[in-house]
């Protein structure tokens, strides 16, 4: 990997979740983290986490199946279910673990799972671990999905799984069509709202924004992105939650979240449930920057959210652009294959609600300069 320049680097930064991080002694505006609302630094989350750690200790001791469940966990799960409008919810150690648990619990060896080609790695790993048949359809291509469903019409059990907001492109799944196709073909629908939780649909996700949450069988989301903390939830009917609780291997065989994290998650959920102003500002900022970039001729793909790719094509161009922006005070990651398809290397901008108007102007100026520096913007 080193010889092929594919070894991944983890640059040492200070305060990687905050609006400004420090990298090699420089203070840079952080456009890389998923802390979209800046909640990780909020007083309520920090206070609740600190108090819970002082009272309950640093760790949870074991899997909840073994030690039993702390009342704070039950409370968090009830709050998630109430927020999402489902019968029940289950809190799992991370988003990665949640997708493993969902797929291993719901998909047996005889199941067929239909999955968008750009779905998150944790979904792909969950399908692999479940040993179900894995049928991929072209990204957001509803005709291709329909043909795949028709081709596997006699499958014993059908499950369709999709990201709601795609993590490297910032575009949204066509959930309304997907819901219809699932209904027509008798497929169970699982939606991963990792990047939409806290942001879209009054914080409840894309399924709610589009008014089709009732037709989604399993809504999964994380506390680790816009909610500024750690861990994940699965929201669904009681029967499905009971199945995941019993058969989700990454839930059963893994230590539960520590009390401090559970407390922070509850505070974060209260924050997004009662205050939608931050999410509104994030949407405004996203529209403004996307409009600016499109005006400059940059290719922002199908983005409609706070994740804005600037697709530059070749790997060296993406790295050169990243370094150029760094000299302008911006920390923007360059994403290359295999994380994205060959020939689509890109900058990936993650906007956040706590960016000031002045900083937003600076971002726009930096990209205007980058466009001039590059001459023509090749897609
Ligand atoms: C980040 C992400 C996950 C994993 O969540 P973690 O809490 O970071 O483990 C799962 N699905 C999607 C779509 C994601 O973007």
Coordinates of C-alpha atoms and ligand atoms in Angstrom, one line a residue:
X1 CA 0.0 0.0 0.0
X2 CA 2.8 2.4 0.8
X3 CA 4.5 1.7 -2.6
X4 CA 1.2 2.5 -4.3
X5 CA 0.7 5.7 -2.2
X6 CA -2.5 4.2 -0.8
X7 CA -1.4 4.2 2.8
X8 CA -3.9 6.2 4.8
X9 CA -2.7 9.0 6.9
X10 CA -4.2 10.3 10.2
X11 CA -2.9 13.8 10.5
X12 CA -2.4 14.8 14.2
X13 CA -4.9 17.6 15.0
X14 CA -6.0 19.3 18.2
X15 CA -9.8 19.7 18.8
X16 CA -10.8 17.8 15.7
X17 CA -14.6 18.2 16.4
X18 CA -14.4 22.0 17.0
X19 CA -15.1 24.8 14.6
X20 CA -11.4 25.7 14.5
X21 CA -8.8 22.9 14.9
X22 CA -5.0 23.1 15.1
X23 CA -2.9 21.3 12.6
X24 CA 0.9 21.6 12.5
X25 CA 0.6 24.7 14.6
X26 CA -1.9 26.4 12.3
X27 CA -5.5 27.3 13.3
X28 CA -7.8 26.2 10.5
X29 CA -11.5 26.4 10.0
X30 CA -12.7 22.8 10.3
X31 CA -14.7 21.6 7.3
X32 CA -14.0 18.0 7.9
X33 CA -15.9 16.8 10.9
X34 CA -19.5 15.5 11.0
X35 CA -20.2 17.7 14.1
X36 CA -22.7 19.5 11.9
X37 CA -24.5 21.5 14.6
X38 CA -21.4 22.0 16.8
X39 CA -23.2 20.1 19.6
X40 CA -20.2 18.2 20.7
X41 CA -18.9 21.4 22.5
X42 CA -22.3 22.5 23.9
X43 CA -22.5 23.1 27.6
X44 CA -25.6 20.8 28.1
X45 CA -23.8 17.8 26.6
X46 CA -20.6 18.4 28.4
X47 CA -22.2 19.0 31.8
X48 CA -24.5 16.0 31.6
X49 CA -21.6 13.8 30.4
X50 CA -19.3 15.0 33.2
X51 CA -21.9 14.6 35.9
X52 CA -22.8 11.0 34.7
X53 CA -19.1 10.1 34.7
X54 CA -18.6 11.4 38.2
X55 CA -21.7 9.5 39.5
X56 CA -21.6 6.4 37.4
X57 CA -18.0 5.8 36.6
X58 CA -16.1 5.7 33.3
X59 CA -17.4 2.4 31.9
X60 CA -20.6 0.4 31.8
X61 CA -19.1 -2.9 32.9
X62 CA -20.5 -5.3 30.3
X63 CA -23.1 -5.9 27.6
X64 CA -26.6 -5.1 28.8
X65 CA -27.6 -8.7 28.2
X66 CA -25.2 -9.6 31.0
X67 CA -25.4 -6.9 33.6
X68 CA -28.9 -5.7 32.9
X69 CA -29.7 -2.3 31.7
X70 CA -29.2 1.0 33.4
X71 CA -32.4 3.1 33.8
X72 CA -30.7 5.9 31.8
X73 CA -30.5 3.5 28.8
X74 CA -34.2 2.7 29.0
X75 CA -35.0 6.4 29.2
X76 CA -32.8 7.2 26.2
X77 CA -34.5 4.4 24.2
X78 CA -38.0 5.7 25.1
X79 CA -37.0 9.2 24.1
X80 CA -35.6 8.0 20.8
X81 CA -38.8 6.1 20.1
X82 CA -41.0 9.1 21.0
X83 CA -38.9 11.4 18.8
X84 CA -38.9 9.1 15.8
X85 CA -42.6 8.0 16.3
X86 CA -41.9 4.3 16.5
X87 CA -43.0 1.7 19.0
X88 CA -39.5 1.0 20.3
X89 CA -35.8 1.8 19.9
X90 CA -32.5 0.2 20.7
X91 CA -29.3 2.0 21.5
X92 CA -26.1 0.3 20.1
X93 CA -22.4 1.1 20.6
X94 CA -21.8 2.8 17.2
X95 CA -23.3 3.3 13.8
X96 CA -21.0 0.7 12.4
X97 CA -22.2 -1.8 15.1
X98 CA -25.8 -0.9 14.6
X99 CA -25.7 -1.8 10.9
X100 CA -24.0 -5.1 11.7
X101 CA -26.7 -5.9 14.2
X102 CA -29.6 -4.9 11.9
X103 CA -28.3 -7.0 9.0
X104 CA -27.3 -10.0 11.1
X105 CA -30.6 -10.0 13.0
X106 CA -33.0 -9.5 10.1
X107 CA -31.2 -11.1 7.1
X108 CA -30.7 -14.9 7.3
X109 CA -28.8 -17.0 4.9
X110 CA -31.9 -17.3 2.7
X111 CA -32.6 -13.6 2.5
X112 CA -31.8 -11.4 -0.5
X113 CA -30.6 -7.9 0.4
X114 CA -30.9 -5.0 -2.2
X115 CA -28.4 -2.3 -1.5
X116 CA -27.5 1.0 -3.2
X117 CA -24.0 0.8 -4.6
X118 CA -22.8 3.8 -2.6
X119 CA -24.2 2.6 0.7
X120 CA -21.9 3.0 3.8
X121 CA -19.2 0.3 4.4
X122 CA -20.9 -0.7 7.6
X123 CA -24.0 -1.8 5.7
X124 CA -21.9 -3.7 3.2
X125 CA -20.1 -5.5 6.1
X126 CA -23.4 -6.2 7.8
X127 CA -24.8 -7.9 4.7
X128 CA -21.6 -9.9 4.3
X129 CA -21.7 -11.0 7.9
X130 CA -25.4 -12.0 7.5
X131 CA -24.5 -14.4 4.7
X132 CA -27.6 -13.2 2.8
X133 CA -27.5 -12.8 -1.0
X134 CA -26.2 -9.3 -1.8
X135 CA -27.8 -7.5 -4.8
X136 CA -26.4 -4.1 -5.5
X137 CA -28.2 -1.5 -7.6
X138 CA -26.7 1.5 -9.3
X139 CA -26.7 4.6 -7.1
X140 CA -30.2 6.1 -6.9
X141 CA -31.2 4.3 -10.1
X142 CA -34.8 3.4 -9.5
X143 CA -35.2 1.6 -12.8
X144 CA -32.2 -0.6 -12.1
X145 CA -33.6 -1.3 -8.6
X146 CA -37.0 -2.3 -10.0
X147 CA -35.3 -4.6 -12.5
X148 CA -33.3 -6.2 -9.7
X149 CA -36.4 -6.7 -7.6
X150 CA -38.2 -8.3 -10.6
X151 CA -35.2 -10.5 -11.3
X152 CA -35.3 -11.8 -7.7
X153 CA -39.1 -11.9 -7.4
X154 CA -39.1 -15.4 -5.9
X155 CA -36.5 -14.7 -3.2
X156 CA -37.6 -16.1 0.2
X157 CA -37.2 -12.9 2.1
X158 CA -36.4 -9.4 0.6
X159 CA -34.7 -6.5 2.4
X160 CA -33.9 -3.2 0.9
X161 CA -31.3 -1.0 2.6
X162 CA -30.1 2.5 1.8
X163 CA -28.4 5.5 3.3
X164 CA -30.8 8.4 3.4
X165 CA -28.0 11.0 2.8
X166 CA -25.0 9.6 1.1
X167 CA -21.8 10.3 2.9
X168 CA -19.4 11.2 0.1
X169 CA -21.9 12.9 -2.2
X170 CA -24.3 14.7 0.1
X171 CA -27.3 13.6 -2.1
X172 CA -30.5 12.0 -0.9
X173 CA -32.0 8.6 -1.6
X174 CA -35.3 8.7 -3.6
X175 CA -37.1 7.4 -0.6
X176 CA -40.6 8.0 -2.0
X177 CA -39.9 5.7 -5.0
X178 CA -38.1 3.2 -2.7
X179 CA -41.1 3.0 -0.4
X180 CA -43.4 2.3 -3.3
X181 CA -41.0 -0.4 -4.8
X182 CA -40.7 -2.1 -1.4
X183 CA -44.5 -2.2 -1.0
X184 CA -45.0 -3.6 -4.5
X185 CA -42.3 -6.3 -4.1
X186 CA -42.9 -7.2 -0.4
X187 CA -39.5 -6.0 0.8
X188 CA -38.6 -4.9 4.3
X189 CA -37.1 -1.3 4.2
X190 CA -34.1 -0.3 6.3
X191 CA -32.9 3.4 6.1
X192 CA -29.6 4.6 7.5
X193 CA -30.2 8.2 8.6
X194 CA -26.6 8.8 9.9
X195 CA -26.1 12.1 8.1
X196 CA -29.7 13.2 8.3
X197 CA -30.3 12.8 12.0
X198 CA -30.4 16.2 13.7
X199 CA -30.4 17.9 10.3
X200 CA -33.4 17.0 8.1
X201 CA -37.1 16.6 9.0
X202 CA -36.8 18.7 12.2
X203 CA -33.9 16.5 13.2
X204 CA -35.8 13.2 12.7
X205 CA -34.3 12.4 9.3
X206 CA -35.1 12.3 5.6
X207 CA -37.9 9.7 6.1
X208 CA -39.7 12.3 8.2
X209 CA -38.9 15.2 5.9
X210 CA -40.5 13.3 3.1
X211 CA -43.4 12.2 5.2
X212 CA -42.8 8.5 4.7
X213 CA -41.4 7.4 8.1
X214 CA -44.4 5.2 8.7
X215 CA -43.5 3.1 5.7
X216 CA -39.9 2.6 6.7
X217 CA -39.5 -0.6 8.7
X218 CA -36.2 0.2 10.4
X219 CA -34.8 3.7 10.9
X220 CA -31.2 3.7 12.0
X221 CA -29.3 6.8 13.0
X222 CA -26.2 7.9 15.0
X223 CA -25.4 10.1 17.9
X224 CA -21.9 10.5 16.5
X225 CA -22.6 13.1 13.8
X226 CA -24.9 16.0 14.1
X227 CA -25.8 14.9 17.7
X228 CA -22.2 15.6 18.6
X229 CA -21.6 12.5 20.8
X230 CA -21.2 8.8 20.2
X231 CA -23.3 5.6 19.6
X232 CA -26.3 4.8 17.5
X233 CA -30.0 4.0 17.6
X234 CA -32.3 1.6 15.8
X235 CA -36.0 2.7 15.8
X236 CA -38.7 0.2 14.7
X237 CA -41.6 -1.9 15.8
X238 CA -41.3 -3.8 19.1
X239 CA -40.9 -7.2 17.2
X240 CA -38.0 -6.0 15.1
X241 CA -36.3 -4.4 18.1
X242 CA -36.7 -7.6 20.1
X243 CA -35.2 -9.5 17.2
X244 CA -32.2 -7.2 17.0
X245 CA -31.8 -7.3 20.8
X246 CA -31.6 -11.1 20.6
X247 CA -29.8 -11.7 17.4
X248 CA -27.8 -8.6 16.7
X249 CA -24.3 -9.9 17.4
X250 CA -22.6 -6.6 17.7
X251 CA -25.2 -5.6 20.3
X252 CA -25.2 -8.8 22.3
X253 CA -21.5 -9.4 22.3
X254 CA -20.2 -5.9 23.0
X255 CA -20.0 -3.7 26.1
X256 CA -22.7 -1.1 26.2
X257 CA -22.0 2.7 26.0
X258 CA -20.6 4.3 29.2
X259 CA -22.9 6.4 31.4
X260 CA -21.3 9.7 30.3
X261 CA -22.1 9.0 26.6
X262 CA -25.7 7.9 27.4
X263 CA -26.2 11.2 29.3
X264 CA -24.7 13.3 26.5
X265 CA -26.9 11.5 23.9
X266 CA -30.0 12.3 26.0
X267 CA -29.0 16.0 26.2
X268 CA -28.3 16.1 22.4
X269 CA -31.6 14.5 21.6
X270 CA -33.4 17.1 23.8
X271 CA -31.5 19.9 22.0
X272 CA -32.4 18.8 18.5
X273 CA -36.0 18.0 19.5
X274 CA -36.6 21.5 21.0
X275 CA -34.5 23.7 18.8
X276 CA -34.6 23.5 15.0
X277 CA -32.8 26.8 14.4
X278 CA -29.4 25.3 14.1
X279 CA -30.5 22.8 11.4
X280 CA -32.2 25.7 9.6
X281 CA -29.0 27.7 9.6
X282 CA -27.1 24.7 8.3
X283 CA -29.5 24.4 5.4
X284 CA -29.1 28.1 4.6
X285 CA -25.3 27.9 4.7
X286 CA -25.4 24.8 2.5
X287 CA -27.5 26.4 -0.2
X288 CA -25.4 29.5 -0.2
X289 CA -22.1 27.7 -0.6
X290 CA -23.4 25.3 -3.2
X291 CA -24.8 28.2 -5.2
X292 CA -21.4 29.9 -5.0
X293 CA -19.5 26.8 -6.1
X294 CA -21.9 26.0 -8.9
X295 CA -21.5 29.6 -10.1
X296 CA -17.7 29.2 -10.2
X297 CA -18.2 26.1 -12.4
X298 CA -17.2 23.5 -9.8
X299 CA -18.9 20.1 -9.9
X300 CA -20.8 19.6 -6.7
X301 CA -22.4 16.4 -7.9
X302 CA -26.0 15.8 -6.7
X303 CA -25.5 17.4 -3.3
X304 CA -28.5 18.9 -1.7
X305 CA -27.3 18.8 1.9
X306 CA -24.5 20.0 4.2
X307 CA -22.1 17.5 2.7
X308 CA -20.8 19.2 -0.5
X309 CA -18.3 17.4 -2.7
X310 CA -16.1 19.4 -5.1
X311 CA -15.3 16.7 -7.6
X312 CA -12.0 17.3 -9.3
X313 CA -11.3 14.0 -10.9
X314 CA -7.7 13.0 -10.4
X315 CA -6.1 12.3 -7.1
X316 CA -3.2 14.9 -7.4
X317 CA -5.7 17.7 -8.3
X318 CA -7.7 16.9 -5.1
X319 CA -4.5 16.9 -3.0
X320 CA -3.3 20.2 -4.6
X321 CA -6.6 21.8 -3.9
X322 CA -6.6 20.6 -0.3
X323 CA -3.2 22.1 0.2
X324 CA -4.2 25.4 -1.5
X325 CA -7.2 25.8 0.8
X326 CA -5.1 25.0 3.8
X327 CA -2.9 28.0 3.0
X328 CA -6.1 30.0 3.0
X329 CA -7.0 28.8 6.5
X330 CA -9.4 26.0 5.6
X331 CA -9.2 22.4 6.6
X332 CA -11.0 20.4 3.9
X333 CA -10.3 16.7 3.3
X334 CA -9.4 15.2 -0.1
X335 CA -11.2 12.0 -0.6
X336 CA -9.7 9.5 -3.1
X337 CA -10.4 5.9 -4.3
X338 CA -11.2 3.4 -3.0
X339 CA -13.5 5.5 -0.8
X340 CA -15.0 7.1 -3.9
X341 CA -15.0 5.6 -7.5
X342 CA -11.9 5.9 -9.7
X343 CA -11.6 9.3 -11.4
X344 CA -13.9 11.1 -8.9
X345 CA -11.3 12.3 -6.3
X346 CA -12.8 15.2 -4.6
X347 CA -12.8 17.7 -1.8
X348 CA -15.5 16.9 0.7
X349 CA -16.8 19.9 2.5
X350 CA -18.8 19.3 5.7
X351 CA -20.6 22.5 6.6
X352 CA -21.7 23.2 10.2
X353 CA -24.2 25.5 11.7
X354 CA -21.7 27.4 13.9
X355 CA -19.8 28.9 11.0
X356 CA -20.1 32.7 11.3
X357 CA -21.2 34.9 8.4
X358 CA -17.7 36.3 8.2
X359 CA -16.1 32.9 8.0
X360 CA -18.7 31.9 5.3
X361 CA -17.5 34.9 3.3
X362 CA -13.9 33.7 3.7
X363 CA -14.8 30.3 2.5
X364 CA -16.4 31.7 -0.6
X365 CA -13.4 33.9 -1.4
X366 CA -11.0 31.0 -0.9
X367 CA -13.0 28.9 -3.5
X368 CA -13.1 31.9 -5.9
X369 CA -9.3 32.1 -5.7
X370 CA -9.0 28.3 -6.1
X371 CA -11.2 28.5 -9.3
X372 CA -8.9 31.2 -10.7
X373 CA -5.8 29.3 -9.7
X374 CA -7.0 26.2 -11.4
X375 CA -8.1 28.1 -14.6
X376 CA -10.8 25.8 -15.9
X377 CA -12.6 23.6 -13.5
X378 CA -12.4 20.1 -14.9
X379 CA -15.1 17.7 -13.7
Ligands
LIG1 C1 -20.8 7.3 9.9 C2 -21.8 6.4 9.3 C3 -22.0 5.2 10.0 C4 -21.2 4.7 11.2 O1 -21.5 5.5 12.3 P1 -20.4 5.5 13.5 O2 -21.2 6.0 14.6 O3 -19.4 6.5 13.1 O4 -19.9 4.1 13.7 C5 -23.0 4.4 9.5 N1 -23.7 4.7 8.4 C6 -23.5 5.8 7.7 C7 -24.2 6.2 6.5 C8 -22.5 6.7 8.1 O5 -22.2 7.8 7.5

